[in-house]
PDB file of C-alpha atoms in Angstrom:
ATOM      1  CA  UNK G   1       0.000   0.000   0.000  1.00 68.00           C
ATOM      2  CA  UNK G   2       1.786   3.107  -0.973  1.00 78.00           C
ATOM      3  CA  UNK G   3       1.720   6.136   2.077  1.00 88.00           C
ATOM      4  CA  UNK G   4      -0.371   8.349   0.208  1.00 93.00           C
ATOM      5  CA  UNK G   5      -3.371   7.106  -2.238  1.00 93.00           C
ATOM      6  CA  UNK G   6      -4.614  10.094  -4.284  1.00 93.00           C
ATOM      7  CA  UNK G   7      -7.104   9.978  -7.602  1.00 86.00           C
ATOM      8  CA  UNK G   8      -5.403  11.117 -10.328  1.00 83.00           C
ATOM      9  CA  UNK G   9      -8.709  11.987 -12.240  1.00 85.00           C
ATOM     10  CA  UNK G  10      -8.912  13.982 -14.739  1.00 92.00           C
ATOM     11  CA  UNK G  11     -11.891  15.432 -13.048  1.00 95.00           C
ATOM     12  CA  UNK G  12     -13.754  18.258 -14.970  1.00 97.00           C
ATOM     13  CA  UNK G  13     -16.636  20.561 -13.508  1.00 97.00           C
ATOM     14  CA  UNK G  14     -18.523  23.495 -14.783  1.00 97.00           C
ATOM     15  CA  UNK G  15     -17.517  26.993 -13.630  1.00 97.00           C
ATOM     16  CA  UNK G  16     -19.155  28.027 -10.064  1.00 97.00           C
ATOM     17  CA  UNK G  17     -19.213  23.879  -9.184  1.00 97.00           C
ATOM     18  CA  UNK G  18     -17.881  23.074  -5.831  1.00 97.00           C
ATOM     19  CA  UNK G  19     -14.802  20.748  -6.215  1.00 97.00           C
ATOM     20  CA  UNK G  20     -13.719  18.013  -3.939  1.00 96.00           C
ATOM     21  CA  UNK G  21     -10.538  16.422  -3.829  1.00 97.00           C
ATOM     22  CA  UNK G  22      -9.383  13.798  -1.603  1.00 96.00           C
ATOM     23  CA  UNK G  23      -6.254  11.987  -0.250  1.00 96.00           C
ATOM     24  CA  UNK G  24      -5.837   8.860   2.056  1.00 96.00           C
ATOM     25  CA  UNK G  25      -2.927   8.145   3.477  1.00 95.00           C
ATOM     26  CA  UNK G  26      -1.421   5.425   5.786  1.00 93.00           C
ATOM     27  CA  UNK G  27       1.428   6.535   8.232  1.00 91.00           C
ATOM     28  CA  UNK G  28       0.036   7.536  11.007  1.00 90.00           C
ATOM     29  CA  UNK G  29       3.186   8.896  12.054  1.00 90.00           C
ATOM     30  CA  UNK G  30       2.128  12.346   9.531  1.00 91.00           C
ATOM     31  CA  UNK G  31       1.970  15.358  11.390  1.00 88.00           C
ATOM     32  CA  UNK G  32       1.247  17.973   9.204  1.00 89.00           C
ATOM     33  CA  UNK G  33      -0.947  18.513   6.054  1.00 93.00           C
ATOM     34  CA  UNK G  34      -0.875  20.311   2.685  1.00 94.00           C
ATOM     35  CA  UNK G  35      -2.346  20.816  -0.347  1.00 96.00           C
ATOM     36  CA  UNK G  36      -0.509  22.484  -3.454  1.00 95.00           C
ATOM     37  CA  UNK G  37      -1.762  23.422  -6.864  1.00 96.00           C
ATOM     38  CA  UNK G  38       0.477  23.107  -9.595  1.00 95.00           C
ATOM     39  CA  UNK G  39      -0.353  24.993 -13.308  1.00 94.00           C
ATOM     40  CA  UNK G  40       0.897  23.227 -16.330  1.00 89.00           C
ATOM     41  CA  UNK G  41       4.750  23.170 -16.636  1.00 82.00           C
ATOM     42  CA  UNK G  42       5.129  24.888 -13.430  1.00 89.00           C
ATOM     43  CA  UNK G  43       6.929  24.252  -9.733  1.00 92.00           C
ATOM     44  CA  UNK G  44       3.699  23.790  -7.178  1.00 93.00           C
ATOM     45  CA  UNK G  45       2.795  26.141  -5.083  1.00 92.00           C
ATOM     46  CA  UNK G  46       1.190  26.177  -1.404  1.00 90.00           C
ATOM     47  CA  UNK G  47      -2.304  26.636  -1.099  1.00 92.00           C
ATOM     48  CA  UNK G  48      -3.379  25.054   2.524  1.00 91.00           C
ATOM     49  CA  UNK G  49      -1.560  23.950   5.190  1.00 89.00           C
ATOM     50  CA  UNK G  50      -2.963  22.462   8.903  1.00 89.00           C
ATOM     51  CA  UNK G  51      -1.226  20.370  11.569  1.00 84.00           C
ATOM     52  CA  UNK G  52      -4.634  19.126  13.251  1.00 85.00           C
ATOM     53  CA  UNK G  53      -8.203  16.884  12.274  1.00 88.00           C
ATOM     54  CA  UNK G  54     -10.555  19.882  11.230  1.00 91.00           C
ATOM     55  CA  UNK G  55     -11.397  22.438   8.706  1.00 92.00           C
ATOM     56  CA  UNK G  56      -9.654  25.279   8.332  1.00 93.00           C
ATOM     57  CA  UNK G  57     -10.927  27.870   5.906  1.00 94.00           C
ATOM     58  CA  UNK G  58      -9.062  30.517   3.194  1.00 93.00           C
ATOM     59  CA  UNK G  59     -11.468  32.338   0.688  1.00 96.00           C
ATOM     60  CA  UNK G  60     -12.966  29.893  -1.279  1.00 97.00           C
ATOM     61  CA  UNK G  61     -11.048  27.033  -0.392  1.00 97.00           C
ATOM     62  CA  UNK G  62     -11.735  24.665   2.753  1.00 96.00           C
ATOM     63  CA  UNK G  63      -9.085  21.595   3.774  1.00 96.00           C
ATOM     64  CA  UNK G  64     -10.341  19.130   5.981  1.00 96.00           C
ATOM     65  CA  UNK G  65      -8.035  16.385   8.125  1.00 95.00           C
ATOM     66  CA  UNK G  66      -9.421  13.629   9.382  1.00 94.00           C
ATOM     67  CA  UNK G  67      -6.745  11.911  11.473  1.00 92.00           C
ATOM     68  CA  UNK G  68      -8.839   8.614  12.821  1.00 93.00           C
ATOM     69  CA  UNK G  69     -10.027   7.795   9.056  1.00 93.00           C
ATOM     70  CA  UNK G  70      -6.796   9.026   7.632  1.00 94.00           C
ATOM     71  CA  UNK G  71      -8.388  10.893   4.933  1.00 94.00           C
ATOM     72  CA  UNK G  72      -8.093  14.868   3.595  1.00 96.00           C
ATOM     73  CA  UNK G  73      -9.853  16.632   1.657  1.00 96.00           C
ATOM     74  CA  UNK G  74      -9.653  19.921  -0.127  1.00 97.00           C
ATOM     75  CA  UNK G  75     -12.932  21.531  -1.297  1.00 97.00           C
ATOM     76  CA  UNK G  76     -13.180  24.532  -3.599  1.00 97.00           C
ATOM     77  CA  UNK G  77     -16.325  26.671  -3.770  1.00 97.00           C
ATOM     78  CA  UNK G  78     -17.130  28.939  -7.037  1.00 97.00           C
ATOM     79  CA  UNK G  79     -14.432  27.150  -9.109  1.00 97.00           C
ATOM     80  CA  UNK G  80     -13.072  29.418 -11.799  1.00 97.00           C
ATOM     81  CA  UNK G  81     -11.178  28.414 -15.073  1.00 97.00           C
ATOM     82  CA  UNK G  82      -8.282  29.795 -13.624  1.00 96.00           C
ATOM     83  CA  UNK G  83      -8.396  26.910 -10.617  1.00 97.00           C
ATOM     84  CA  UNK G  84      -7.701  24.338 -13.263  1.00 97.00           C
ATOM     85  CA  UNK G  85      -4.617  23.224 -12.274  1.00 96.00           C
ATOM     86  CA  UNK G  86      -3.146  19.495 -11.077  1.00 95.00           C
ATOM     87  CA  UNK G  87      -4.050  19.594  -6.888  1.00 97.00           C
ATOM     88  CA  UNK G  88      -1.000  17.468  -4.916  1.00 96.00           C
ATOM     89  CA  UNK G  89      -2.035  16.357  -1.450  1.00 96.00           C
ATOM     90  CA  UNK G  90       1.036  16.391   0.846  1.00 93.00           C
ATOM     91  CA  UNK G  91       1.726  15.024   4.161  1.00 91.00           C
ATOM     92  CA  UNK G  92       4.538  15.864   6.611  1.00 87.00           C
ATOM     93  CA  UNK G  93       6.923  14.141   9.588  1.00 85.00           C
ATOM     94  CA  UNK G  94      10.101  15.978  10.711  1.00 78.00           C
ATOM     95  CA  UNK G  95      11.259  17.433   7.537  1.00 73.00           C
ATOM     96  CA  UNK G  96      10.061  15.282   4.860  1.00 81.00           C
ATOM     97  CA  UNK G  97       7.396  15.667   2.432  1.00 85.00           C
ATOM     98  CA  UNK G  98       5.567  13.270   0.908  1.00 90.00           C
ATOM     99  CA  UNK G  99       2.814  13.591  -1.902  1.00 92.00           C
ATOM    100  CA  UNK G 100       0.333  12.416  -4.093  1.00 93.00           C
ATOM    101  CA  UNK G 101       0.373  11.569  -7.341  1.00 92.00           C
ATOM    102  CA  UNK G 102      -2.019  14.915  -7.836  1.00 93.00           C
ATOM    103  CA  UNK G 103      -5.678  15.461  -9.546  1.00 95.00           C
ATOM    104  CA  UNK G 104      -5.576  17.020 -12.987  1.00 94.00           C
ATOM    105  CA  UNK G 105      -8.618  19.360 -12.263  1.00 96.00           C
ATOM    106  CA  UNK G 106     -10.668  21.601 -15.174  1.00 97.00           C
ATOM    107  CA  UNK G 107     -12.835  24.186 -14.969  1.00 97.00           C
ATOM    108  CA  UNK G 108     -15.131  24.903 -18.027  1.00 96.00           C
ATOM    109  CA  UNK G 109     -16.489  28.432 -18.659  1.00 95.00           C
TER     110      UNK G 109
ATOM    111  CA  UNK Q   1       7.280  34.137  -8.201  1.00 82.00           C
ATOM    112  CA  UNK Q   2       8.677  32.021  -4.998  1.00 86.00           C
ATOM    113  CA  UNK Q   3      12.265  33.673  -4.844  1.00 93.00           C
ATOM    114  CA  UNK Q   4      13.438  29.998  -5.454  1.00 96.00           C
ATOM    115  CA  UNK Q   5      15.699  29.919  -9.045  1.00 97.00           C
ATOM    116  CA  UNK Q   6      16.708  26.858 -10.924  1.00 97.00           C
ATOM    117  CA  UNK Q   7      19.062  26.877 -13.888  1.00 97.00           C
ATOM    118  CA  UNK Q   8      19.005  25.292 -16.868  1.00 97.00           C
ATOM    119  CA  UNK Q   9      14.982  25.555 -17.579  1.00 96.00           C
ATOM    120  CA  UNK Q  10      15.335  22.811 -20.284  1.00 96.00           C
ATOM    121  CA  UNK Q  11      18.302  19.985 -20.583  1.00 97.00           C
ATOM    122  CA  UNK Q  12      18.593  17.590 -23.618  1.00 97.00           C
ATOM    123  CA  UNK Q  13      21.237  15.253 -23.187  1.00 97.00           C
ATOM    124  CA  UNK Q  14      22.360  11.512 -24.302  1.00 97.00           C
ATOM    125  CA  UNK Q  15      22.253   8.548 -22.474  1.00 97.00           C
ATOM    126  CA  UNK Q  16      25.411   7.628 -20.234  1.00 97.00           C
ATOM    127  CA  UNK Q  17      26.195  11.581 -19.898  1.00 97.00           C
ATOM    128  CA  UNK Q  18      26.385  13.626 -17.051  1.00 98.00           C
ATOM    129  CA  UNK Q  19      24.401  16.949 -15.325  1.00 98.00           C
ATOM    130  CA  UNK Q  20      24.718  19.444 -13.282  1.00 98.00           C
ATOM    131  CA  UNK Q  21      21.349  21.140 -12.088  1.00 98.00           C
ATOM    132  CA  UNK Q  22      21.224  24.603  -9.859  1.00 98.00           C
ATOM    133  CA  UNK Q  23      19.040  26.466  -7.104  1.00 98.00           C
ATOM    134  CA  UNK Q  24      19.654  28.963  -5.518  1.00 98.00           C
ATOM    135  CA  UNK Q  25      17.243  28.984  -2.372  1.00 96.00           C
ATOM    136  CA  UNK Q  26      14.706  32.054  -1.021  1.00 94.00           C
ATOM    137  CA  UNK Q  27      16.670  34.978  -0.064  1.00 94.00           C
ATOM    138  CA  UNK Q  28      17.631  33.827   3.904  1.00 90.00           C
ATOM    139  CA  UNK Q  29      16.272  30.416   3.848  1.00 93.00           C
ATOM    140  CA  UNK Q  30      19.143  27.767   4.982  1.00 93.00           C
ATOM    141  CA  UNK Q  31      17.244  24.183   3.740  1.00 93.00           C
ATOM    142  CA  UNK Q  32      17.164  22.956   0.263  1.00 95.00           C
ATOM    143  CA  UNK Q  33      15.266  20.222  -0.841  1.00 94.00           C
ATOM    144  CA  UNK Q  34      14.826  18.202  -4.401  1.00 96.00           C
ATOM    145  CA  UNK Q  35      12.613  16.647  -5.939  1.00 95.00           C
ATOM    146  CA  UNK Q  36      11.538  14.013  -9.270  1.00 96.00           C
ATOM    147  CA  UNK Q  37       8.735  14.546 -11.140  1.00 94.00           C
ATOM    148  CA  UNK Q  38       7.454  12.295 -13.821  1.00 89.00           C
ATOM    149  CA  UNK Q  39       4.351  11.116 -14.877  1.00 80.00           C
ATOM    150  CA  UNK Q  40       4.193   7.707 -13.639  1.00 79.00           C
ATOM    151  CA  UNK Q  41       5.876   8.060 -10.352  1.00 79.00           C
ATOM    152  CA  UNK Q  42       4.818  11.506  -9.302  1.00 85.00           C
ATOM    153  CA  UNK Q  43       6.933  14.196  -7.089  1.00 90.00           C
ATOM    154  CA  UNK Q  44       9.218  12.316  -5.026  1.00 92.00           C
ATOM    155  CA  UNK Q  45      11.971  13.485  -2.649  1.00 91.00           C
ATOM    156  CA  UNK Q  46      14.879  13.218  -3.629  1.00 94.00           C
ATOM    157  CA  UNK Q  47      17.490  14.409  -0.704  1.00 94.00           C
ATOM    158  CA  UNK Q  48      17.820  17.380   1.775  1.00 93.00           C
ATOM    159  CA  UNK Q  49      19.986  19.731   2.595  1.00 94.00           C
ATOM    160  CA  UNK Q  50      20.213  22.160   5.637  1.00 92.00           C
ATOM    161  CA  UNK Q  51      23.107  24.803   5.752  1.00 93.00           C
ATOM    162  CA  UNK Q  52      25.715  22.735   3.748  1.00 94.00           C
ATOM    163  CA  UNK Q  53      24.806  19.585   5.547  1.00 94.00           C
ATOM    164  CA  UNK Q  54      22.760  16.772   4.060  1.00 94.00           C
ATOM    165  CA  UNK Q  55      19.663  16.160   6.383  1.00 90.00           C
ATOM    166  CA  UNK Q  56      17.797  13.471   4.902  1.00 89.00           C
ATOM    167  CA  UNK Q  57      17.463  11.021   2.151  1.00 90.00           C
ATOM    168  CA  UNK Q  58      14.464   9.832  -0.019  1.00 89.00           C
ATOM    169  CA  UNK Q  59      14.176   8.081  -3.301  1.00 82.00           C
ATOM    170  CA  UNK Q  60      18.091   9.218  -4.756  1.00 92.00           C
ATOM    171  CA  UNK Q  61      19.737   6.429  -6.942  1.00 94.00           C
ATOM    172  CA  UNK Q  62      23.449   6.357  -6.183  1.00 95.00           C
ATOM    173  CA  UNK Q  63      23.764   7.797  -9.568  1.00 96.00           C
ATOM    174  CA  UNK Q  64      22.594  10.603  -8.631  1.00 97.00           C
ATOM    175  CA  UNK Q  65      24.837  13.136  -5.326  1.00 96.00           C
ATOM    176  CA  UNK Q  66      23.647  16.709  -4.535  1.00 97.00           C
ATOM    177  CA  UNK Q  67      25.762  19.568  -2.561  1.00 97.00           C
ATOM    178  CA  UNK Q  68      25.198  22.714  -0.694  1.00 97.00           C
ATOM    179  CA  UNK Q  69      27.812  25.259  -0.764  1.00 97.00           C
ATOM    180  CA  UNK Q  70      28.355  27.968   1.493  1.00 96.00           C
ATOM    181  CA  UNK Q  71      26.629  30.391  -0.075  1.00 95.00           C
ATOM    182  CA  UNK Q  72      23.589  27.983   0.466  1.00 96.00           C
ATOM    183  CA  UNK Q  73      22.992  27.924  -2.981  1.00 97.00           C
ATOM    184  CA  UNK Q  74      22.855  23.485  -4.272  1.00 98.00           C
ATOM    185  CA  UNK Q  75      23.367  21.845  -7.204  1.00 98.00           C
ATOM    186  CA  UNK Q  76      22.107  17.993  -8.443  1.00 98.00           C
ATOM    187  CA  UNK Q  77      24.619  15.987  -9.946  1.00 98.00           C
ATOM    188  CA  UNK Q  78      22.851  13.224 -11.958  1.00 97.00           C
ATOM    189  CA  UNK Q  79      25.340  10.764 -14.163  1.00 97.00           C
ATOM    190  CA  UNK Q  80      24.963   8.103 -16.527  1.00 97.00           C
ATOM    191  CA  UNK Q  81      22.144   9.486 -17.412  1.00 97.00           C
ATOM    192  CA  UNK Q  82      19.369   6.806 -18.441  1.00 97.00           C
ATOM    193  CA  UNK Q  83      16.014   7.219 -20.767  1.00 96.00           C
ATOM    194  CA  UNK Q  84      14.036   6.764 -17.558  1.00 94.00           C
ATOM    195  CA  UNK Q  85      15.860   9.680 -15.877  1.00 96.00           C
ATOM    196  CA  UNK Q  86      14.022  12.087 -18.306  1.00 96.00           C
ATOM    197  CA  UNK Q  87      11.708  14.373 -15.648  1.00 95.00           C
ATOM    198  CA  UNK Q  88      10.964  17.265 -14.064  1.00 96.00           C
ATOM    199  CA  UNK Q  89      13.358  17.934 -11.286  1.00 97.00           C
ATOM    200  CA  UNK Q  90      12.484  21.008  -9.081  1.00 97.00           C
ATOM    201  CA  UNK Q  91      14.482  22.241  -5.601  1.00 97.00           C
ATOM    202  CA  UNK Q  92      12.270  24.129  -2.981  1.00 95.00           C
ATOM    203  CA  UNK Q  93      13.076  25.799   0.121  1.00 94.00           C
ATOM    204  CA  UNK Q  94      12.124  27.062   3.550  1.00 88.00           C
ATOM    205  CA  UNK Q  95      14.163  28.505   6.401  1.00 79.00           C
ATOM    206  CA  UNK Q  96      15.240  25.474   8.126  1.00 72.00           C
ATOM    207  CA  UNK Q  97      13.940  25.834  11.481  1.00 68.00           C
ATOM    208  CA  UNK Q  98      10.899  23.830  11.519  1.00 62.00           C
ATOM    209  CA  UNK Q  99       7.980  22.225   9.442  1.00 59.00           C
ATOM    210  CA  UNK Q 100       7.692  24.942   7.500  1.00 70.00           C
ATOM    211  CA  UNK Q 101       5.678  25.304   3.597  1.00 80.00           C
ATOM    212  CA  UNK Q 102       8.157  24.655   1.136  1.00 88.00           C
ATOM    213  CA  UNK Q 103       8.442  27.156  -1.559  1.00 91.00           C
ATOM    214  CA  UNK Q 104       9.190  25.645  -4.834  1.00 94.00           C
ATOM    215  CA  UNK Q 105      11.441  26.779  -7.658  1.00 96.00           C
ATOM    216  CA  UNK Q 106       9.552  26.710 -11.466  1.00 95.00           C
ATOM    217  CA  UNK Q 107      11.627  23.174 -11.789  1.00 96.00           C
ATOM    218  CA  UNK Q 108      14.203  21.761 -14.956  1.00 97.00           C
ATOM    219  CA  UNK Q 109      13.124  19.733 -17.532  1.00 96.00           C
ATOM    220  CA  UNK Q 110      15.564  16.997 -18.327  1.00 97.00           C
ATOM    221  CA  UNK Q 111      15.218  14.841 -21.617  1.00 96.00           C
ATOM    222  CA  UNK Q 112      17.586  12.246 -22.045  1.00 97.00           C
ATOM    223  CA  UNK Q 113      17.662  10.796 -25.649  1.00 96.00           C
TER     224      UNK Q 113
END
Protein backbone atom coordinates (compact mmCIF):
# COMPACT_ATOMS: atom_id res chain seq x y z
CA UNK A 1 0.00 0.00 0.00
CA UNK A 2 1.79 3.11 -0.97
CA UNK A 3 1.72 6.14 2.08
CA UNK A 4 -0.37 8.35 0.21
CA UNK A 5 -3.37 7.11 -2.24
CA UNK A 6 -4.61 10.09 -4.28
CA UNK A 7 -7.10 9.98 -7.60
CA UNK A 8 -5.40 11.12 -10.33
CA UNK A 9 -8.71 11.99 -12.24
CA UNK A 10 -8.91 13.98 -14.74
CA UNK A 11 -11.89 15.43 -13.05
CA UNK A 12 -13.75 18.26 -14.97
CA UNK A 13 -16.64 20.56 -13.51
CA UNK A 14 -18.52 23.50 -14.78
CA UNK A 15 -17.52 26.99 -13.63
CA UNK A 16 -19.15 28.03 -10.06
CA UNK A 17 -19.21 23.88 -9.18
CA UNK A 18 -17.88 23.07 -5.83
CA UNK A 19 -14.80 20.75 -6.22
CA UNK A 20 -13.72 18.01 -3.94
CA UNK A 21 -10.54 16.42 -3.83
CA UNK A 22 -9.38 13.80 -1.60
CA UNK A 23 -6.25 11.99 -0.25
CA UNK A 24 -5.84 8.86 2.06
CA UNK A 25 -2.93 8.14 3.48
CA UNK A 26 -1.42 5.42 5.79
CA UNK A 27 1.43 6.53 8.23
CA UNK A 28 0.04 7.54 11.01
CA UNK A 29 3.19 8.90 12.05
CA UNK A 30 2.13 12.35 9.53
CA UNK A 31 1.97 15.36 11.39
CA UNK A 32 1.25 17.97 9.20
CA UNK A 33 -0.95 18.51 6.05
CA UNK A 34 -0.87 20.31 2.68
CA UNK A 35 -2.35 20.82 -0.35
CA UNK A 36 -0.51 22.48 -3.45
CA UNK A 37 -1.76 23.42 -6.86
CA UNK A 38 0.48 23.11 -9.60
CA UNK A 39 -0.35 24.99 -13.31
CA UNK A 40 0.90 23.23 -16.33
CA UNK A 41 4.75 23.17 -16.64
CA UNK A 42 5.13 24.89 -13.43
CA UNK A 43 6.93 24.25 -9.73
CA UNK A 44 3.70 23.79 -7.18
CA UNK A 45 2.80 26.14 -5.08
CA UNK A 46 1.19 26.18 -1.40
CA UNK A 47 -2.30 26.64 -1.10
CA UNK A 48 -3.38 25.05 2.52
CA UNK A 49 -1.56 23.95 5.19
CA UNK A 50 -2.96 22.46 8.90
CA UNK A 51 -1.23 20.37 11.57
CA UNK A 52 -4.63 19.13 13.25
CA UNK A 53 -8.20 16.88 12.27
CA UNK A 54 -10.55 19.88 11.23
CA UNK A 55 -11.40 22.44 8.71
CA UNK A 56 -9.65 25.28 8.33
CA UNK A 57 -10.93 27.87 5.91
CA UNK A 58 -9.06 30.52 3.19
CA UNK A 59 -11.47 32.34 0.69
CA UNK A 60 -12.97 29.89 -1.28
CA UNK A 61 -11.05 27.03 -0.39
CA UNK A 62 -11.74 24.67 2.75
CA UNK A 63 -9.09 21.59 3.77
CA UNK A 64 -10.34 19.13 5.98
CA UNK A 65 -8.03 16.39 8.13
CA UNK A 66 -9.42 13.63 9.38
CA UNK A 67 -6.75 11.91 11.47
CA UNK A 68 -8.84 8.61 12.82
CA UNK A 69 -10.03 7.79 9.06
CA UNK A 70 -6.80 9.03 7.63
CA UNK A 71 -8.39 10.89 4.93
CA UNK A 72 -8.09 14.87 3.59
CA UNK A 73 -9.85 16.63 1.66
CA UNK A 74 -9.65 19.92 -0.13
CA UNK A 75 -12.93 21.53 -1.30
CA UNK A 76 -13.18 24.53 -3.60
CA UNK A 77 -16.32 26.67 -3.77
CA UNK A 78 -17.13 28.94 -7.04
CA UNK A 79 -14.43 27.15 -9.11
CA UNK A 80 -13.07 29.42 -11.80
CA UNK A 81 -11.18 28.41 -15.07
CA UNK A 82 -8.28 29.79 -13.62
CA UNK A 83 -8.40 26.91 -10.62
CA UNK A 84 -7.70 24.34 -13.26
CA UNK A 85 -4.62 23.22 -12.27
CA UNK A 86 -3.15 19.50 -11.08
CA UNK A 87 -4.05 19.59 -6.89
CA UNK A 88 -1.00 17.47 -4.92
CA UNK A 89 -2.03 16.36 -1.45
CA UNK A 90 1.04 16.39 0.85
CA UNK A 91 1.73 15.02 4.16
CA UNK A 92 4.54 15.86 6.61
CA UNK A 93 6.92 14.14 9.59
CA UNK A 94 10.10 15.98 10.71
CA UNK A 95 11.26 17.43 7.54
CA UNK A 96 10.06 15.28 4.86
CA UNK A 97 7.40 15.67 2.43
CA UNK A 98 5.57 13.27 0.91
CA UNK A 99 2.81 13.59 -1.90
CA UNK A 100 0.33 12.42 -4.09
CA UNK A 101 0.37 11.57 -7.34
CA UNK A 102 -2.02 14.91 -7.84
CA UNK A 103 -5.68 15.46 -9.55
CA UNK A 104 -5.58 17.02 -12.99
CA UNK A 105 -8.62 19.36 -12.26
CA UNK A 106 -10.67 21.60 -15.17
CA UNK A 107 -12.83 24.19 -14.97
CA UNK A 108 -15.13 24.90 -18.03
CA UNK A 109 -16.49 28.43 -18.66
CA UNK B 1 7.28 34.14 -8.20
CA UNK B 2 8.68 32.02 -5.00
CA UNK B 3 12.27 33.67 -4.84
CA UNK B 4 13.44 30.00 -5.45
CA UNK B 5 15.70 29.92 -9.04
CA UNK B 6 16.71 26.86 -10.92
CA UNK B 7 19.06 26.88 -13.89
CA UNK B 8 19.01 25.29 -16.87
CA UNK B 9 14.98 25.56 -17.58
CA UNK B 10 15.34 22.81 -20.28
CA UNK B 11 18.30 19.98 -20.58
CA UNK B 12 18.59 17.59 -23.62
CA UNK B 13 21.24 15.25 -23.19
CA UNK B 14 22.36 11.51 -24.30
CA UNK B 15 22.25 8.55 -22.47
CA UNK B 16 25.41 7.63 -20.23
CA UNK B 17 26.19 11.58 -19.90
CA UNK B 18 26.38 13.63 -17.05
CA UNK B 19 24.40 16.95 -15.32
CA UNK B 20 24.72 19.44 -13.28
CA UNK B 21 21.35 21.14 -12.09
CA UNK B 22 21.22 24.60 -9.86
CA UNK B 23 19.04 26.47 -7.10
CA UNK B 24 19.65 28.96 -5.52
CA UNK B 25 17.24 28.98 -2.37
CA UNK B 26 14.71 32.05 -1.02
CA UNK B 27 16.67 34.98 -0.06
CA UNK B 28 17.63 33.83 3.90
CA UNK B 29 16.27 30.42 3.85
CA UNK B 30 19.14 27.77 4.98
CA UNK B 31 17.24 24.18 3.74
CA UNK B 32 17.16 22.96 0.26
CA UNK B 33 15.27 20.22 -0.84
CA UNK B 34 14.83 18.20 -4.40
CA UNK B 35 12.61 16.65 -5.94
CA UNK B 36 11.54 14.01 -9.27
CA UNK B 37 8.73 14.55 -11.14
CA UNK B 38 7.45 12.30 -13.82
CA UNK B 39 4.35 11.12 -14.88
CA UNK B 40 4.19 7.71 -13.64
CA UNK B 41 5.88 8.06 -10.35
CA UNK B 42 4.82 11.51 -9.30
CA UNK B 43 6.93 14.20 -7.09
CA UNK B 44 9.22 12.32 -5.03
CA UNK B 45 11.97 13.48 -2.65
CA UNK B 46 14.88 13.22 -3.63
CA UNK B 47 17.49 14.41 -0.70
CA UNK B 48 17.82 17.38 1.77
CA UNK B 49 19.99 19.73 2.59
CA UNK B 50 20.21 22.16 5.64
CA UNK B 51 23.11 24.80 5.75
CA UNK B 52 25.71 22.74 3.75
CA UNK B 53 24.81 19.58 5.55
CA UNK B 54 22.76 16.77 4.06
CA UNK B 55 19.66 16.16 6.38
CA UNK B 56 17.80 13.47 4.90
CA UNK B 57 17.46 11.02 2.15
CA UNK B 58 14.46 9.83 -0.02
CA UNK B 59 14.18 8.08 -3.30
CA UNK B 60 18.09 9.22 -4.76
CA UNK B 61 19.74 6.43 -6.94
CA UNK B 62 23.45 6.36 -6.18
CA UNK B 63 23.76 7.80 -9.57
CA UNK B 64 22.59 10.60 -8.63
CA UNK B 65 24.84 13.14 -5.33
CA UNK B 66 23.65 16.71 -4.53
CA UNK B 67 25.76 19.57 -2.56
CA UNK B 68 25.20 22.71 -0.69
CA UNK B 69 27.81 25.26 -0.76
CA UNK B 70 28.36 27.97 1.49
CA UNK B 71 26.63 30.39 -0.07
CA UNK B 72 23.59 27.98 0.47
CA UNK B 73 22.99 27.92 -2.98
CA UNK B 74 22.85 23.49 -4.27
CA UNK B 75 23.37 21.84 -7.20
CA UNK B 76 22.11 17.99 -8.44
CA UNK B 77 24.62 15.99 -9.95
CA UNK B 78 22.85 13.22 -11.96
CA UNK B 79 25.34 10.76 -14.16
CA UNK B 80 24.96 8.10 -16.53
CA UNK B 81 22.14 9.49 -17.41
CA UNK B 82 19.37 6.81 -18.44
CA UNK B 83 16.01 7.22 -20.77
CA UNK B 84 14.04 6.76 -17.56
CA UNK B 85 15.86 9.68 -15.88
CA UNK B 86 14.02 12.09 -18.31
CA UNK B 87 11.71 14.37 -15.65
CA UNK B 88 10.96 17.27 -14.06
CA UNK B 89 13.36 17.93 -11.29
CA UNK B 90 12.48 21.01 -9.08
CA UNK B 91 14.48 22.24 -5.60
CA UNK B 92 12.27 24.13 -2.98
CA UNK B 93 13.08 25.80 0.12
CA UNK B 94 12.12 27.06 3.55
CA UNK B 95 14.16 28.50 6.40
CA UNK B 96 15.24 25.47 8.13
CA UNK B 97 13.94 25.83 11.48
CA UNK B 98 10.90 23.83 11.52
CA UNK B 99 7.98 22.23 9.44
CA UNK B 100 7.69 24.94 7.50
CA UNK B 101 5.68 25.30 3.60
CA UNK B 102 8.16 24.65 1.14
CA UNK B 103 8.44 27.16 -1.56
CA UNK B 104 9.19 25.65 -4.83
CA UNK B 105 11.44 26.78 -7.66
CA UNK B 106 9.55 26.71 -11.47
CA UNK B 107 11.63 23.17 -11.79
CA UNK B 108 14.20 21.76 -14.96
CA UNK B 109 13.12 19.73 -17.53
CA UNK B 110 15.56 17.00 -18.33
CA UNK B 111 15.22 14.84 -21.62
CA UNK B 112 17.59 12.25 -22.05
CA UNK B 113 17.66 10.80 -25.65
Amino acid sequence: QKEVEQDPGPLSVPEGAIVSLNCTYSNSAFQYFMWYRQYSRKGPELLMYTYSSGNKEDGRFTAQVDKSSKYISLFIRDSQPSDSATYLCAMGVNYKLTFGKGTLLTVNP
Amino acid sequence: DSGVTQTPKHLITATGQRVTLRCSPRSGDLSVYWYQQSLDQGLQFLIHYYNGEERAKGNILERFSAQQFPDLHSELNLSSLELGDSALYFCASTSGRGQETQYFGPGTRLLVL
